[in-house]
PDB file of C-alpha atoms in Angstrom:
ATOM      1  CA  MET A1263      51.748  73.317   5.954  1.00  0.00           C
ATOM      2  CA  THR A1264      54.395  71.582   8.221  1.00  0.00           C
ATOM      3  CA  THR A1265      53.081  68.206   5.522  1.00  0.00           C
ATOM      4  CA  ARG A1266      54.040  70.810   2.938  1.00  0.00           C
ATOM      5  CA  LEU A1267      57.576  71.335   4.203  1.00  0.00           C
ATOM      6  CA  HIS A1268      58.473  67.830   5.518  1.00  0.00           C
ATOM      7  CA  SER A1269      57.553  66.886   2.393  1.00  0.00           C
ATOM      8  CA  TRP A1270      59.524  69.564   0.010  1.00  0.00           C
ATOM      9  CA  TRP A1271      62.706  68.356   2.346  1.00  0.00           C
ATOM     10  CA  GLN A1272      62.486  64.223   1.886  1.00  0.00           C
ATOM     11  CA  GLY A1273      62.359  65.758  -1.813  1.00  0.00           C
ATOM     12  CA  ARG A1274      66.032  66.582  -1.730  1.00  0.00           C
ATOM     13  CA  SER A1275      68.566  64.002  -1.451  1.00  0.00           C
ATOM     14  CA  ALA A1276      71.174  63.948   1.150  1.00  0.00           C
ATOM     15  CA  ARG A1277      73.263  66.405  -0.745  1.00  0.00           C
ATOM     16  CA  GLU A1278      71.175  69.153  -0.985  1.00  0.00           C
ATOM     17  CA  ARG A1279      69.727  68.508   2.685  1.00  0.00           C
ATOM     18  CA  GLY A1280      73.202  68.965   4.108  1.00  0.00           C
ATOM     19  CA  LEU A1281      73.497  72.044   2.158  1.00  0.00           C
ATOM     20  CA  LEU A1282      70.942  73.738   3.028  1.00  0.00           C
ATOM     21  CA  ALA A1283      70.743  72.227   6.351  1.00  0.00           C
ATOM     22  CA  ILE A1284      74.505  74.278   6.801  1.00  0.00           C
ATOM     23  CA  MET A1285      73.412  76.755   4.779  1.00  0.00           C
ATOM     24  CA  LEU A1286      70.681  77.476   7.779  1.00  0.00           C
ATOM     25  CA  ILE A1287      72.552  77.267  10.613  1.00  0.00           C
ATOM     26  CA  LEU A1288      75.534  80.042   9.021  1.00  0.00           C
ATOM     27  CA  SER A1289      72.857  81.892   8.526  1.00  0.00           C
ATOM     28  CA  LEU A1290      71.154  81.711  12.172  1.00  0.00           C
ATOM     29  CA  LEU A1291      74.352  82.295  13.119  1.00  0.00           C
ATOM     30  CA  LEU A1292      75.000  85.509  11.073  1.00  0.00           C
ATOM     31  CA  LEU A1293      71.407  86.872  12.770  1.00  0.00           C
ATOM     32  CA  ALA A1294      72.965  85.677  15.989  1.00  0.00           C
ATOM     33  CA  TRP A1295      76.294  88.128  14.583  1.00  0.00           C
ATOM     34  CA  LEU A1296      73.795  90.754  13.552  1.00  0.00           C
ATOM     35  CA  ALA A1297      71.430  91.194  16.556  1.00  0.00           C
ATOM     36  CA  VAL A1298      72.793  90.070  19.827  1.00  0.00           C
ATOM     37  CA  VAL A1299      77.557  90.246  19.766  1.00  0.00           C
ATOM     38  CA  ARG A1300      77.053  93.627  17.200  1.00  0.00           C
ATOM     39  CA  PRO A1301      74.696  96.085  20.038  1.00  0.00           C
ATOM     40  CA  LEU A1302      76.262  94.423  23.304  1.00  0.00           C
ATOM     41  CA  SER A1303      80.125  95.408  21.719  1.00  0.00           C
ATOM     42  CA  ASP A1304      79.001  98.843  20.498  1.00  0.00           C
ATOM     43  CA  ALA A1305      77.036  99.843  23.723  1.00  0.00           C
ATOM     44  CA  LEU A1306      80.450  99.197  25.571  1.00  0.00           C
ATOM     45  CA  GLY A1307      82.235 100.802  22.958  1.00  0.00           C
ATOM     46  CA  GLU A1308      80.746 103.327  23.449  1.00  0.00           C
ATOM     47  CA  ALA A1309      80.327 102.736  28.104  1.00  0.00           C
ATOM     48  CA  ARG A1310      84.226 102.398  27.826  1.00  0.00           C
ATOM     49  CA  LEU A1311      84.285 105.889  26.197  1.00  0.00           C
ATOM     50  CA  ARG A1312      82.623 107.046  28.664  1.00  0.00           C
ATOM     51  CA  GLN A1313      83.604 105.926  31.242  1.00  0.00           C
ATOM     52  CA  SER A1314      87.599 107.651  29.816  1.00  0.00           C
ATOM     53  CA  ARG A1315      86.211 110.918  29.518  1.00  0.00           C
ATOM     54  CA  LEU A1316      84.189 110.229  33.312  1.00  0.00           C
ATOM     55  CA  ILE A1317      87.341 109.678  34.585  1.00  0.00           C
ATOM     56  CA  SER A1318      89.310 112.458  32.610  1.00  0.00           C
ATOM     57  CA  ASP A1319      86.543 114.780  34.068  1.00  0.00           C
ATOM     58  CA  TRP A1320      87.839 114.041  37.442  1.00  0.00           C
ATOM     59  CA  GLN A1321      90.991 113.996  37.754  1.00  0.00           C
ATOM     60  CA  GLN A1322      90.843 116.903  36.077  1.00  0.00           C
ATOM     61  CA  ALA A1323      89.278 118.760  38.705  1.00  0.00           C
ATOM     62  CA  ARG A1324      91.216 117.175  41.424  1.00  0.00           C
ATOM     63  CA  ALA A1325      93.884 118.517  39.940  1.00  0.00           C
ATOM     64  CA  LEU A1326      91.712 121.579  39.861  1.00  0.00           C
ATOM     65  CA  ALA A1327      90.998 121.339  43.013  1.00  0.00           C
ATOM     66  CA  ALA A1328      94.530 120.183  44.874  1.00  0.00           C
ATOM     67  CA  VAL A1329      96.421 123.918  43.485  1.00  0.00           C
ATOM     68  CA  MET A1330      92.923 126.095  44.782  1.00  0.00           C
ATOM     69  CA  PRO A1331      93.227 127.162  48.083  1.00  0.00           C
ATOM     70  CA  GLU A1332      90.831 126.543  50.141  1.00  0.00           C
ATOM     71  CA  ALA A1333      88.334 128.904  51.634  1.00  0.00           C
ATOM     72  CA  PRO A1334      87.805 129.840  54.914  1.00  0.00           C
ATOM     73  CA  ARG A1335      84.596 127.997  56.199  1.00  0.00           C
ATOM     74  CA  PRO A1336      82.611 129.421  58.084  1.00  0.00           C
ATOM     75  CA  ARG A1337      81.780 127.671  62.369  1.00  0.00           C
ATOM     76  CA  ARG A1338      78.286 127.818  63.770  1.00  0.00           C
ATOM     77  CA  VAL A1339      76.977 130.253  65.979  1.00  0.00           C
ATOM     78  CA  ALA A1340      77.684 128.662  69.298  1.00  0.00           C
ATOM     79  CA  ASP A1341      74.542 128.759  71.198  1.00  0.00           C
ATOM     80  CA  ARG A1342      72.200 127.796  68.206  1.00  0.00           C
ATOM     81  CA  THR A1343      72.071 124.415  67.312  1.00  0.00           C
ATOM     82  CA  VAL A1344      72.155 122.480  64.293  1.00  0.00           C
ATOM     83  CA  ARG A1345      68.359 121.342  64.583  1.00  0.00           C
ATOM     84  CA  GLU A1346      66.825 124.786  64.311  1.00  0.00           C
ATOM     85  CA  LEU A1347      70.144 125.713  61.558  1.00  0.00           C
ATOM     86  CA  VAL A1348      68.747 123.292  59.198  1.00  0.00           C
ATOM     87  CA  MET A1349      64.744 123.962  59.560  1.00  0.00           C
ATOM     88  CA  GLU A1350      65.562 127.103  59.607  1.00  0.00           C
ATOM     89  CA  SER A1351      67.636 127.252  56.187  1.00  0.00           C
ATOM     90  CA  ALA A1352      64.674 125.040  54.628  1.00  0.00           C
ATOM     91  CA  VAL A1353      61.517 127.738  55.781  1.00  0.00           C
ATOM     92  CA  ARG A1354      64.130 130.515  53.520  1.00  0.00           C
ATOM     93  CA  HIS A1355      64.888 128.006  50.483  1.00  0.00           C
ATOM     94  CA  GLY A1356      61.560 126.548  49.975  1.00  0.00           C
ATOM     95  CA  VAL A1357      62.959 123.143  50.422  1.00  0.00           C
ATOM     96  CA  SER A1358      59.939 120.723  52.469  1.00  0.00           C
ATOM     97  CA  ILE A1359      62.420 118.195  54.986  1.00  0.00           C
ATOM     98  CA  GLY A1360      59.996 115.499  55.653  1.00  0.00           C
ATOM     99  CA  VAL A1361      61.608 112.801  58.104  1.00  0.00           C
ATOM    100  CA  LEU A1362      64.030 115.058  60.681  1.00  0.00           C
ATOM    101  CA  ARG A1363      66.410 112.658  63.038  1.00  0.00           C
ATOM    102  CA  PRO A1364      68.802 112.487  65.152  1.00  0.00           C
ATOM    103  CA  GLN A1365      71.391 109.660  64.041  1.00  0.00           C
ATOM    104  CA  ASP A1366      74.840 109.219  66.503  1.00  0.00           C
ATOM    105  CA  GLY A1367      75.229 113.527  66.260  1.00  0.00           C
ATOM    106  CA  ALA A1368      74.021 113.578  63.430  1.00  0.00           C
ATOM    107  CA  LEU A1369      70.695 114.320  61.955  1.00  0.00           C
ATOM    108  CA  SER A1370      69.223 112.182  58.915  1.00  0.00           C
ATOM    109  CA  LEU A1371      66.503 114.277  56.979  1.00  0.00           C
ATOM    110  CA  SER A1372      64.711 113.433  54.039  1.00  0.00           C
ATOM    111  CA  VAL A1373      63.522 115.540  51.116  1.00  0.00           C
ATOM    112  CA  ASP A1374      60.190 114.334  49.790  1.00  0.00           C
ATOM    113  CA  SER A1375      59.641 116.940  46.589  1.00  0.00           C
ATOM    114  CA  ALA A1376      61.908 119.826  46.033  1.00  0.00           C
ATOM    115  CA  PRO A1377      62.873 122.726  42.860  1.00  0.00           C
ATOM    116  CA  THR A1378      66.619 120.722  42.068  1.00  0.00           C
ATOM    117  CA  THR A1379      68.167 124.723  42.294  1.00  0.00           C
ATOM    118  CA  ALA A1380      66.645 125.101  45.245  1.00  0.00           C
ATOM    119  CA  LEU A1381      67.305 121.545  47.294  1.00  0.00           C
ATOM    120  CA  PHE A1382      71.313 122.420  45.857  1.00  0.00           C
ATOM    121  CA  ALA A1383      71.069 126.145  47.138  1.00  0.00           C
ATOM    122  CA  TRP A1384      70.057 125.079  50.601  1.00  0.00           C
ATOM    123  CA  ILE A1385      72.548 122.398  50.330  1.00  0.00           C
ATOM    124  CA  ALA A1386      75.482 124.743  50.119  1.00  0.00           C
ATOM    125  CA  SER A1387      73.044 126.883  52.454  1.00  0.00           C
ATOM    126  CA  LEU A1388      74.005 124.430  54.948  1.00  0.00           C
ATOM    127  CA  GLU A1389      77.959 123.985  54.271  1.00  0.00           C
ATOM    128  CA  ALA A1390      77.556 127.368  54.376  1.00  0.00           C
ATOM    129  CA  GLN A1391      76.117 127.862  58.047  1.00  0.00           C
ATOM    130  CA  GLY A1392      79.499 125.837  58.964  1.00  0.00           C
ATOM    131  CA  LEU A1393      77.402 122.277  58.690  1.00  0.00           C
ATOM    132  CA  SER A1394      78.579 119.199  56.951  1.00  0.00           C
ATOM    133  CA  ILE A1395      77.058 117.431  54.883  1.00  0.00           C
ATOM    134  CA  GLU A1396      78.243 114.116  55.683  1.00  0.00           C
ATOM    135  CA  HIS A1397      76.563 112.505  53.314  1.00  0.00           C
ATOM    136  CA  ALA A1398      73.285 112.912  50.125  1.00  0.00           C
ATOM    137  CA  SER A1399      71.615 110.287  48.212  1.00  0.00           C
ATOM    138  CA  VAL A1400      69.142 112.649  46.242  1.00  0.00           C
ATOM    139  CA  GLN A1401      67.129 111.101  42.993  1.00  0.00           C
ATOM    140  CA  ALA A1402      64.780 112.370  40.464  1.00  0.00           C
ATOM    141  CA  ARG A1403      61.446 112.165  40.122  1.00  0.00           C
ATOM    142  CA  ASP A1404      58.929 111.921  37.613  1.00  0.00           C
ATOM    143  CA  ASP A1405      57.318 115.326  38.191  1.00  0.00           C
ATOM    144  CA  SER A1406      60.589 117.477  37.542  1.00  0.00           C
ATOM    145  CA  THR A1407      61.580 117.810  41.317  1.00  0.00           C
ATOM    146  CA  LEU A1408      64.789 115.703  43.902  1.00  0.00           C
ATOM    147  CA  SER A1409      63.440 112.929  46.671  1.00  0.00           C
ATOM    148  CA  ALA A1410      67.151 113.414  48.673  1.00  0.00           C
ATOM    149  CA  GLN A1411      68.731 112.022  51.881  1.00  0.00           C
ATOM    150  CA  ILE A1412      70.851 114.560  53.812  1.00  0.00           C
ATOM    151  CA  VAL A1413      72.777 113.299  56.876  1.00  0.00           C
ATOM    152  CA  VAL A1414      74.297 116.898  57.984  1.00  0.00           C
ATOM    153  CA  ARG A1415      76.857 117.181  60.827  1.00  0.00           C
ATOM    154  CA  GLY A1416      78.106 120.549  62.691  1.00  0.00           C
ATOM    155  CA  ARG A1417      81.052 121.280  62.696  1.00  0.00           C
ATOM    156  CA  GLY A1418      81.792 122.561  65.963  1.00  0.00           C
ATOM    157  CA  VAL A1419      82.363 125.536  67.526  1.00  0.00           C
TER     158      VAL A1419
END
């Protein structure tokens, strides 16, 4: 096959070989444009559009939050510890806590697997009890549940 192609190439005049080489280069450039540059350009345009929508949504949420009166937050009961509040609330919402450890005056905990509604209802109930969620990292799992790493701090008495 290669020898056939080589003999065919050698059978062309210098002018024909030059024109064929230019045609091959232009074809490769067109293929690169269609296979690489255009899809990347389209993806970039979509990402910019998505970013502008997210920024608009964020600005709208901030504007709404600025005009909404802040609801008074309930204070935690003095004789109950943050650990007790977290554990009781987790049991009530069906959330299983994997690791629970103190961390700089706060409580760091991990949830290995919990249904979406149960996890977020539990987090909301912690805030309703006067606890502050300092950090929450939530990841989706393959089994349609969530895992989470959360740092909770009491707001004081």
